[in-house]
mmCIF file of C-alpha atoms in Angstrom:
data_model
loop_
_atom_site.group_PDB
_atom_site.id
_atom_site.type_symbol
_atom_site.label_atom_id
_atom_site.label_comp_id
_atom_site.label_asym_id
_atom_site.label_seq_id
_atom_site.Cartn_x
_atom_site.Cartn_y
_atom_site.Cartn_z
ATOM 1 C CA MET A 1 102.189 54.464 105.400
ATOM 2 C CA PRO A 2 100.888 54.230 101.867
ATOM 3 C CA ARG A 3 97.829 52.081 102.468
ATOM 4 C CA SER A 4 94.501 53.382 103.720
ATOM 5 C CA ARG A 5 91.757 51.814 105.796
ATOM 6 C CA PRO A 6 90.239 48.748 104.054
ATOM 7 C CA SER A 7 87.891 49.645 101.229
ATOM 8 C CA ARG A 8 84.772 48.327 102.900
ATOM 9 C CA ARG A 9 84.736 51.541 104.889
ATOM 10 C CA ALA A 10 85.428 53.745 101.890
ATOM 11 C CA ARG A 11 83.003 56.304 100.545
ATOM 12 C CA ALA A 12 83.530 59.193 98.208
ATOM 13 C CA VAL A 13 84.531 62.486 99.786
ATOM 14 C CA ALA A 14 84.731 65.968 98.416
ATOM 15 C CA VAL A 15 87.423 67.922 100.182
ATOM 16 C CA THR A 16 87.470 71.662 100.114
ATOM 17 C CA ALA A 17 90.008 73.525 102.185
ATOM 18 C CA GLY A 18 91.138 77.104 101.905
ATOM 19 C CA VAL A 19 94.791 77.977 101.967
ATOM 20 C CA LEU A 20 94.604 81.469 103.407
ATOM 21 C CA LEU A 21 96.335 81.911 106.750
ATOM 22 C CA THR A 22 96.021 85.378 108.270
ATOM 23 C CA ALA A 23 99.344 86.607 109.598
ATOM 24 C CA LEU A 24 99.381 86.817 113.349
ATOM 25 C CA GLY A 25 102.008 87.998 115.749
ATOM 26 C CA ALA A 26 104.571 85.467 116.960
ATOM 27 C CA ALA A 27 104.854 84.463 120.620
ATOM 28 C CA ALA A 28 106.041 82.427 122.444
ATOM 29 C CA PRO A 29 97.029 43.048 127.900
ATOM 30 C CA ALA A 30 95.079 41.046 130.322
ATOM 31 C CA LEU A 31 93.359 43.268 132.811
ATOM 32 C CA ALA A 32 93.637 42.898 136.573
ATOM 33 C CA VAL A 33 91.023 45.125 138.168
ATOM 34 C CA THR A 34 92.065 45.973 141.696
ATOM 35 C CA GLY A 35 89.074 48.188 142.291
ATOM 36 C CA ILE A 36 88.143 51.837 142.159
ATOM 37 C CA HIS A 37 90.174 53.907 144.586
ATOM 38 C CA PRO A 38 88.053 56.955 145.382
ATOM 39 C CA SER A 39 90.701 59.281 146.788
ATOM 40 C CA GLY A 40 89.053 62.657 146.376
ATOM 41 C CA GLY A 41 85.678 60.937 146.687
ATOM 42 C CA ALA A 42 83.769 60.106 143.526
ATOM 43 C CA ARG A 43 85.911 62.560 141.555
ATOM 44 C CA HIS A 44 88.864 60.181 141.213
ATOM 45 C CA GLY A 45 89.101 56.715 139.706
ATOM 46 C CA SER A 46 92.025 54.339 139.298
ATOM 47 C CA VAL A 47 91.980 50.814 137.862
ATOM 48 C CA ALA A 48 95.036 48.596 137.359
ATOM 49 C CA VAL A 49 95.806 47.138 133.929
ATOM 50 C CA ASP A 50 98.833 44.846 133.785
ATOM 51 C CA GLY A 51 100.751 46.777 136.427
ATOM 52 C CA ASP A 52 99.857 50.218 135.087
ATOM 53 C CA ARG A 53 96.796 52.224 136.000
ATOM 54 C CA VAL A 54 94.008 54.016 134.208
ATOM 55 C CA VAL A 55 93.758 57.144 136.343
ATOM 56 C CA CYS A 56 90.939 59.655 135.906
ATOM 57 C CA THR A 57 89.959 62.807 137.745
ATOM 58 C CA SER A 58 86.857 64.898 137.189
ATOM 59 C CA GLY A 59 84.920 67.877 138.436
ATOM 60 C CA THR A 60 81.758 65.841 137.899
ATOM 61 C CA PRO A 61 81.003 63.398 140.726
ATOM 62 C CA GLY A 62 80.989 59.771 139.623
ATOM 63 C CA LEU A 63 82.441 60.375 136.168
ATOM 64 C CA ALA A 64 86.086 59.579 136.968
ATOM 65 C CA PRO A 65 85.379 56.148 138.506
ATOM 66 C CA ALA A 66 83.081 55.279 135.574
ATOM 67 C CA LEU A 67 85.646 56.305 132.977
ATOM 68 C CA SER A 68 88.564 54.529 134.613
ATOM 69 C CA ARG A 69 86.521 51.338 134.994
ATOM 70 C CA ASP A 70 85.158 51.444 131.442
ATOM 71 C CA ILE A 71 88.462 52.326 129.743
ATOM 72 C CA ALA A 72 90.155 49.491 131.638
ATOM 73 C CA GLY A 73 87.316 47.175 130.611
ATOM 74 C CA ALA A 74 87.768 48.132 126.967
ATOM 75 C CA PHE A 75 91.398 47.005 127.146
ATOM 76 C CA ARG A 76 90.536 43.723 128.891
ATOM 77 C CA GLY A 77 92.135 40.742 127.129
ATOM 78 C CA ARG A 78 93.669 42.796 124.315
ATOM 79 C CA ALA A 79 97.010 41.464 123.092
ATOM 80 C CA ASP A 80 98.374 44.835 122.006
ATOM 81 C CA THR A 81 100.007 47.556 124.126
ATOM 82 C CA GLN A 82 97.993 50.739 124.535
ATOM 83 C CA ALA A 83 98.377 54.285 125.807
ATOM 84 C CA LEU A 84 95.610 56.829 126.269
ATOM 85 C CA ALA A 85 95.145 60.444 127.283
ATOM 86 C CA LEU A 86 91.860 62.353 127.547
ATOM 87 C CA TYR A 87 90.716 65.797 128.605
ATOM 88 C CA ASP A 88 87.193 67.188 128.743
ATOM 89 C CA ALA A 89 86.945 70.894 129.499
ATOM 90 C CA SER A 90 83.187 70.821 130.085
ATOM 91 C CA THR A 91 83.365 68.361 132.986
ATOM 92 C CA GLN A 92 86.935 69.228 134.071
ATOM 93 C CA THR A 93 87.925 65.633 133.419
ATOM 94 C CA SER A 94 91.246 64.020 132.546
ATOM 95 C CA CYS A 95 92.308 60.392 132.110
ATOM 96 C CA ARG A 96 95.751 58.905 131.581
ATOM 97 C CA PHE A 97 97.024 55.424 130.861
ATOM 98 C CA ARG A 98 100.705 54.899 130.002
ATOM 99 C CA ALA A 99 100.441 58.425 128.666
ATOM 100 C CA ASP A 100 104.174 59.091 128.931
ATOM 101 C CA ALA A 101 105.236 55.917 127.066
ATOM 102 C CA ALA A 102 106.998 56.421 123.708
ATOM 103 C CA PHE A 103 105.506 55.048 120.470
ATOM 104 C CA ASP A 104 106.538 55.290 116.808
ATOM 105 C CA SER A 105 104.335 58.080 115.510
ATOM 106 C CA ALA A 106 103.274 56.712 112.133
ATOM 107 C CA SER A 107 101.088 59.321 110.399
ATOM 108 C CA VAL A 108 99.684 61.101 113.445
ATOM 109 C CA VAL A 109 102.898 63.167 113.347
ATOM 110 C CA LYS A 110 101.459 64.876 110.272
ATOM 111 C CA VAL A 111 99.428 67.161 112.528
ATOM 112 C CA THR A 112 102.688 68.250 114.153
ATOM 113 C CA VAL A 113 104.201 68.920 110.721
ATOM 114 C CA LEU A 114 101.158 71.029 109.866
ATOM 115 C CA GLY A 115 101.434 72.935 113.140
ATOM 116 C CA ALA A 116 105.112 73.672 112.498
ATOM 117 C CA LEU A 117 104.339 74.865 108.959
ATOM 118 C CA LEU A 118 101.576 77.159 110.205
ATOM 119 C CA ARG A 119 103.834 78.526 112.925
ATOM 120 C CA GLN A 120 106.565 79.331 110.411
ATOM 121 C CA ALA A 121 104.078 81.146 108.171
ATOM 122 C CA GLN A 122 102.709 83.025 111.168
ATOM 123 C CA GLU A 123 106.178 84.161 112.224
ATOM 124 C CA ALA A 124 106.851 85.336 108.671
ATOM 125 C CA HIS A 125 103.538 87.268 108.662
ATOM 126 C CA ARG A 126 102.356 85.575 105.519
ATOM 127 C CA PRO A 127 99.597 83.226 104.360
ATOM 128 C CA LEU A 128 100.361 79.727 103.176
ATOM 129 C CA THR A 129 101.320 79.601 99.529
ATOM 130 C CA GLU A 130 99.073 77.795 97.077
ATOM 131 C CA GLN A 131 101.574 74.946 96.921
ATOM 132 C CA GLU A 132 101.811 74.706 100.709
ATOM 133 C CA GLY A 133 98.021 74.593 100.895
ATOM 134 C CA ARG A 134 97.843 71.741 98.382
ATOM 135 C CA LEU A 135 100.509 69.767 100.222
ATOM 136 C CA ALA A 136 98.946 70.376 103.644
ATOM 137 C CA THR A 137 95.500 69.335 102.407
ATOM 138 C CA ALA A 138 96.844 66.111 100.878
ATOM 139 C CA MET A 139 98.949 65.367 103.972
ATOM 140 C CA ILE A 140 96.040 65.599 106.411
ATOM 141 C CA THR A 141 92.919 64.658 104.446
ATOM 142 C CA LYS A 142 94.470 61.793 102.462
ATOM 143 C CA SER A 143 97.476 61.019 104.692
ATOM 144 C CA ASP A 144 99.617 61.489 101.584
ATOM 145 C CA ASN A 145 103.220 60.509 102.285
ATOM 146 C CA ALA A 146 104.795 62.340 99.343
ATOM 147 C CA ALA A 147 103.201 65.599 100.499
ATOM 148 C CA THR A 148 104.475 64.946 104.017
ATOM 149 C CA ASN A 149 107.990 64.284 102.720
ATOM 150 C CA ALA A 150 107.974 67.647 100.964
ATOM 151 C CA LEU A 151 106.716 69.596 103.988
ATOM 152 C CA TRP A 152 109.013 67.716 106.403
ATOM 153 C CA ARG A 153 111.981 68.818 104.296
ATOM 154 C CA GLN A 154 110.675 72.369 103.922
ATOM 155 C CA VAL A 155 109.950 72.958 107.604
ATOM 156 C CA GLY A 156 113.219 71.269 108.553
ATOM 157 C CA PRO A 157 114.369 69.832 111.888
ATOM 158 C CA ASP A 158 114.819 73.255 113.452
ATOM 159 C CA GLY A 159 111.299 74.284 112.504
ATOM 160 C CA ILE A 160 109.811 71.063 113.844
ATOM 161 C CA GLN A 161 111.752 71.355 117.103
ATOM 162 C CA ARG A 162 110.837 75.024 117.535
ATOM 163 C CA PHE A 163 107.153 74.188 117.255
ATOM 164 C CA LEU A 164 107.475 71.288 119.711
ATOM 165 C CA THR A 165 109.227 73.534 122.218
ATOM 166 C CA LEU A 166 106.677 76.326 121.933
ATOM 167 C CA ALA A 167 103.794 73.857 122.114
ATOM 168 C CA GLY A 168 105.171 72.234 125.272
ATOM 169 C CA MET A 169 105.462 68.814 123.591
ATOM 170 C CA ALA A 170 108.642 68.047 125.497
ATOM 171 C CA HIS A 171 108.572 64.259 125.086
ATOM 172 C CA THR A 172 108.217 64.151 121.298
ATOM 173 C CA ARG A 173 111.476 63.204 119.570
ATOM 174 C CA PRO A 174 111.623 63.695 115.789
ATOM 175 C CA ASP A 175 113.536 61.086 113.816
ATOM 176 C CA ASP A 176 117.042 62.273 112.963
ATOM 177 C CA GLY A 177 116.615 61.534 109.252
ATOM 178 C CA PRO A 178 113.790 61.522 106.730
ATOM 179 C CA SER A 179 111.701 58.895 108.562
ATOM 180 C CA TRP A 180 109.068 61.193 110.073
ATOM 181 C CA GLY A 181 106.938 58.106 110.837
ATOM 182 C CA LEU A 182 109.519 56.966 113.396
ATOM 183 C CA THR A 183 109.215 60.154 115.422
ATOM 184 C CA GLN A 184 108.741 59.174 119.064
ATOM 185 C CA ILE A 185 105.478 60.456 120.515
ATOM 186 C CA THR A 186 103.484 60.100 123.724
ATOM 187 C CA ALA A 187 99.741 60.218 124.332
ATOM 188 C CA ASP A 188 100.322 63.164 126.665
ATOM 189 C CA ASP A 189 102.008 65.218 123.959
ATOM 190 C CA GLN A 190 99.384 64.327 121.376
ATOM 191 C CA LEU A 191 96.682 65.501 123.768
ATOM 192 C CA THR A 192 98.627 68.721 124.309
ATOM 193 C CA LEU A 193 98.493 69.219 120.543
ATOM 194 C CA MET A 194 94.718 68.639 120.412
ATOM 195 C CA ARG A 195 94.225 71.193 123.186
ATOM 196 C CA LEU A 196 96.507 73.643 121.381
ATOM 197 C CA LEU A 197 94.348 73.430 118.254
ATOM 198 C CA THR A 198 91.085 74.049 120.107
ATOM 199 C CA HIS A 199 91.953 76.735 122.675
ATOM 200 C CA ASP A 200 93.456 80.211 122.592
ATOM 201 C CA ASN A 201 97.228 80.176 122.928
ATOM 202 C CA ASP A 202 100.366 82.090 121.962
ATOM 203 C CA VAL A 203 101.692 79.428 119.575
ATOM 204 C CA LEU A 204 99.017 79.322 116.869
ATOM 205 C CA GLY A 205 96.523 82.100 116.241
ATOM 206 C CA PRO A 206 92.814 81.523 115.620
ATOM 207 C CA ASP A 207 93.082 81.404 111.820
ATOM 208 C CA ALA A 208 95.896 78.829 111.974
ATOM 209 C CA ARG A 209 93.943 76.684 114.412
ATOM 210 C CA SER A 210 90.766 76.942 112.342
ATOM 211 C CA TYR A 211 92.666 75.937 109.215
ATOM 212 C CA ALA A 212 94.206 72.861 110.859
ATOM 213 C CA LEU A 213 90.904 71.741 112.378
ATOM 214 C CA GLY A 214 89.176 72.269 109.036
ATOM 215 C CA LEU A 215 91.543 69.818 107.368
ATOM 216 C CA MET A 216 91.062 67.298 110.181
ATOM 217 C CA ARG A 217 87.290 67.590 109.761
ATOM 218 C CA HIS A 218 87.653 66.652 106.106
ATOM 219 C CA VAL A 219 89.770 63.521 106.481
ATOM 220 C CA ALA A 220 88.733 60.981 103.841
ATOM 221 C CA PRO A 221 85.850 58.749 104.990
ATOM 222 C CA ASP A 222 87.932 55.572 104.832
ATOM 223 C CA GLN A 223 90.322 57.138 107.369
ATOM 224 C CA ARG A 224 87.731 58.384 109.866
ATOM 225 C CA TRP A 225 87.941 55.344 112.130
ATOM 226 C CA GLY A 226 89.345 55.258 115.633
ATOM 227 C CA ALA A 227 88.737 57.970 118.208
ATOM 228 C CA PRO A 228 85.525 59.306 116.570
ATOM 229 C CA ALA A 229 83.774 55.923 116.974
ATOM 230 C CA GLY A 230 80.553 56.495 118.897
ATOM 231 C CA HIS A 231 80.987 60.243 119.314
ATOM 232 C CA PRO A 232 77.852 62.279 120.086
ATOM 233 C CA ALA A 233 75.828 63.268 117.038
ATOM 234 C CA ASP A 234 75.966 66.953 117.981
ATOM 235 C CA ALA A 235 79.766 66.983 118.322
ATOM 236 C CA THR A 236 82.103 67.856 115.450
ATOM 237 C CA SER A 237 85.026 65.437 115.203
ATOM 238 C CA GLN A 238 88.474 66.412 113.958
ATOM 239 C CA VAL A 239 90.744 63.409 113.572
ATOM 240 C CA LYS A 240 94.083 62.155 112.318
ATOM 241 C CA ASN A 241 95.036 58.487 112.354
ATOM 242 C CA GLY A 242 98.269 56.611 111.837
ATOM 243 C CA TRP A 243 99.143 53.009 110.988
ATOM 244 C CA LEU A 244 102.498 51.400 110.386
ATOM 245 C CA PRO A 245 103.582 47.730 110.241
ATOM 246 C CA ARG A 246 107.127 46.889 111.356
ATOM 247 C CA SER A 247 109.092 43.673 111.612
ATOM 248 C CA THR A 248 109.158 43.956 115.409
ATOM 249 C CA ASP A 249 106.148 44.763 117.597
ATOM 250 C CA GLY A 250 103.705 44.351 114.714
ATOM 251 C CA TRP A 251 101.365 47.140 113.675
ATOM 252 C CA ARG A 252 101.420 50.594 115.222
ATOM 253 C CA VAL A 253 97.854 51.955 115.082
ATOM 254 C CA HIS A 254 97.002 55.362 116.542
ATOM 255 C CA SER A 255 94.144 57.849 116.580
ATOM 256 C CA VAL A 256 94.084 61.436 117.863
ATOM 257 C CA ALA A 257 91.012 63.663 117.765
ATOM 258 C CA ALA A 258 89.341 66.788 119.102
ATOM 259 C CA PHE A 259 85.584 67.134 119.589
ATOM 260 C CA THR A 260 83.919 70.531 119.546
ATOM 261 C CA GLY A 261 80.507 72.123 119.020
ATOM 262 C CA GLY A 262 77.201 71.342 120.673
ATOM 263 C CA GLY A 263 78.673 72.203 124.058
ATOM 264 C CA HIS A 264 81.482 69.650 123.659
ATOM 265 C CA ASP A 265 85.122 70.492 124.244
ATOM 266 C CA TYR A 266 87.353 67.455 124.618
ATOM 267 C CA GLY A 267 90.341 65.711 123.101
ATOM 268 C CA LEU A 268 91.455 62.104 122.940
ATOM 269 C CA ALA A 269 94.672 60.323 121.997
ATOM 270 C CA VAL A 270 94.865 56.518 121.822
ATOM 271 C CA LEU A 271 98.122 54.863 120.754
ATOM 272 C CA SER A 272 98.832 51.162 120.265
ATOM 273 C CA ARG A 273 101.550 48.782 119.125
ATOM 274 C CA ALA A 274 102.123 45.024 118.898
ATOM 275 C CA ASN A 275 98.880 44.619 116.943
ATOM 276 C CA ARG A 276 98.564 41.461 114.833
ATOM 277 C CA THR A 277 96.779 43.431 112.115
ATOM 278 C CA MET A 278 95.702 46.976 111.448
ATOM 279 C CA ASP A 279 92.074 46.027 112.105
ATOM 280 C CA TYR A 280 93.021 44.587 115.511
ATOM 281 C CA GLY A 281 94.489 47.935 116.523
ATOM 282 C CA ILE A 282 91.462 49.804 115.223
ATOM 283 C CA ALA A 283 89.173 47.561 117.280
ATOM 284 C CA THR A 284 91.175 48.311 120.438
ATOM 285 C CA ILE A 285 91.022 52.067 119.859
ATOM 286 C CA GLU A 286 87.331 52.074 118.994
ATOM 287 C CA ALA A 287 86.357 50.000 122.038
ATOM 288 C CA ALA A 288 87.950 52.560 124.350
ATOM 289 C CA SER A 289 86.623 55.506 122.356
ATOM 290 C CA ARG A 290 83.022 54.301 122.457
ATOM 291 C CA VAL A 291 82.899 54.005 126.244
ATOM 292 C CA ILE A 292 84.559 57.399 126.643
ATOM 293 C CA HIS A 293 82.017 59.129 124.386
ATOM 294 C CA ARG A 294 79.180 57.318 126.133
ATOM 295 C CA ASP A 295 80.325 58.281 129.628
ATOM 296 C CA LEU A 296 81.062 61.904 128.746
ATOM 297 C CA ASP A 297 77.764 62.302 126.905
ATOM 298 C CA ALA A 298 75.830 60.865 129.845
ATOM 299 C CA ALA A 299 77.623 63.253 132.233
ATOM 300 C CA ASN A 300 76.626 66.215 130.074
ATOM 301 C CA ASP A 301 72.931 65.283 129.898
#
C-alpha cells in the first residue's frame, strides 16, 4: 500500500520514538431497522443491517440501545461491506457487527508485525536494536512497506503465528508468502490486539506496550483519519489504518485504534471492503466512529 491519504489532509509531522525495550519475562448496505430489542433491559441493543445485527451490551443503562441504533444508522445506504468491534472498559460496553468476518488486512497487520517483533525481543531479554527501531518507526508512523517487508521476513511465519496464538487472535490467518497485506483478519481479533496493547497481560510487558502505543500516537497526520474522527478532546488516540485496492471487491479500507487518558479506556476496529474509492471507505469508517465517540462521551459525562 504505497500511497498515503490524499494530500489535502497532509501536514508536517515530527516523529520521535525511542527504540529501547526493557527485557521482560516471557509468558504465556441498505439498512433494515427491525427495532431495538431490549433483552436485559436498557443494557442491550440489537439492530438489523442487511440480515446481520449490530449487537451492543453495556453496564450503563441506555447506552447499548443508543450505540446499536447509531452505528446501524451510520451504515445506512452505504454500498460497501463493513465489520465493527468496540469495547469500552469505563462503561463495560461492547458492540459487534460482522466481527468474525474475514477481510484482507492491508496495512493494519503492521501492528501485529510490531507485536510479534516486540514479543521476540522480550523472550530474548533484549531491547530492540537501532535498526529494528528505525524499521518499526517507519512501518507504523509512515506505513512504510519496505520496512514492513524487512520485519515480516525477520520475524518469520513462526514468530508471527506464535504471537497470534499467545495473543488469542485465533481467527487471523497470515498469508503463506510475502504478501502480508493479504493476511486474513477479523474485527474481533483486531479489537483483541487493541486491548492487549492497553491492559496488563502476559504477552507484552508494559515497556513493549508503551513503545507500540507511542508509535501509533505519532502516525503521520495524513494517515490519522478513520477511527479517531470525532474522538473526545481529552482522549489520546493511537491509530493504525490500512488501504488496499484490488481487482475484485474494490478498496479495502480499515482503521483500528485505542483511546486512553482523561478517564477513557476503549478500543475500536472498523473494517470495510467493496469501496468504490479510498475516500468512500474512509467516510464509512468516520461516520460510525463519530457516533460512537459521541455516545460514549455523553455516557461518561
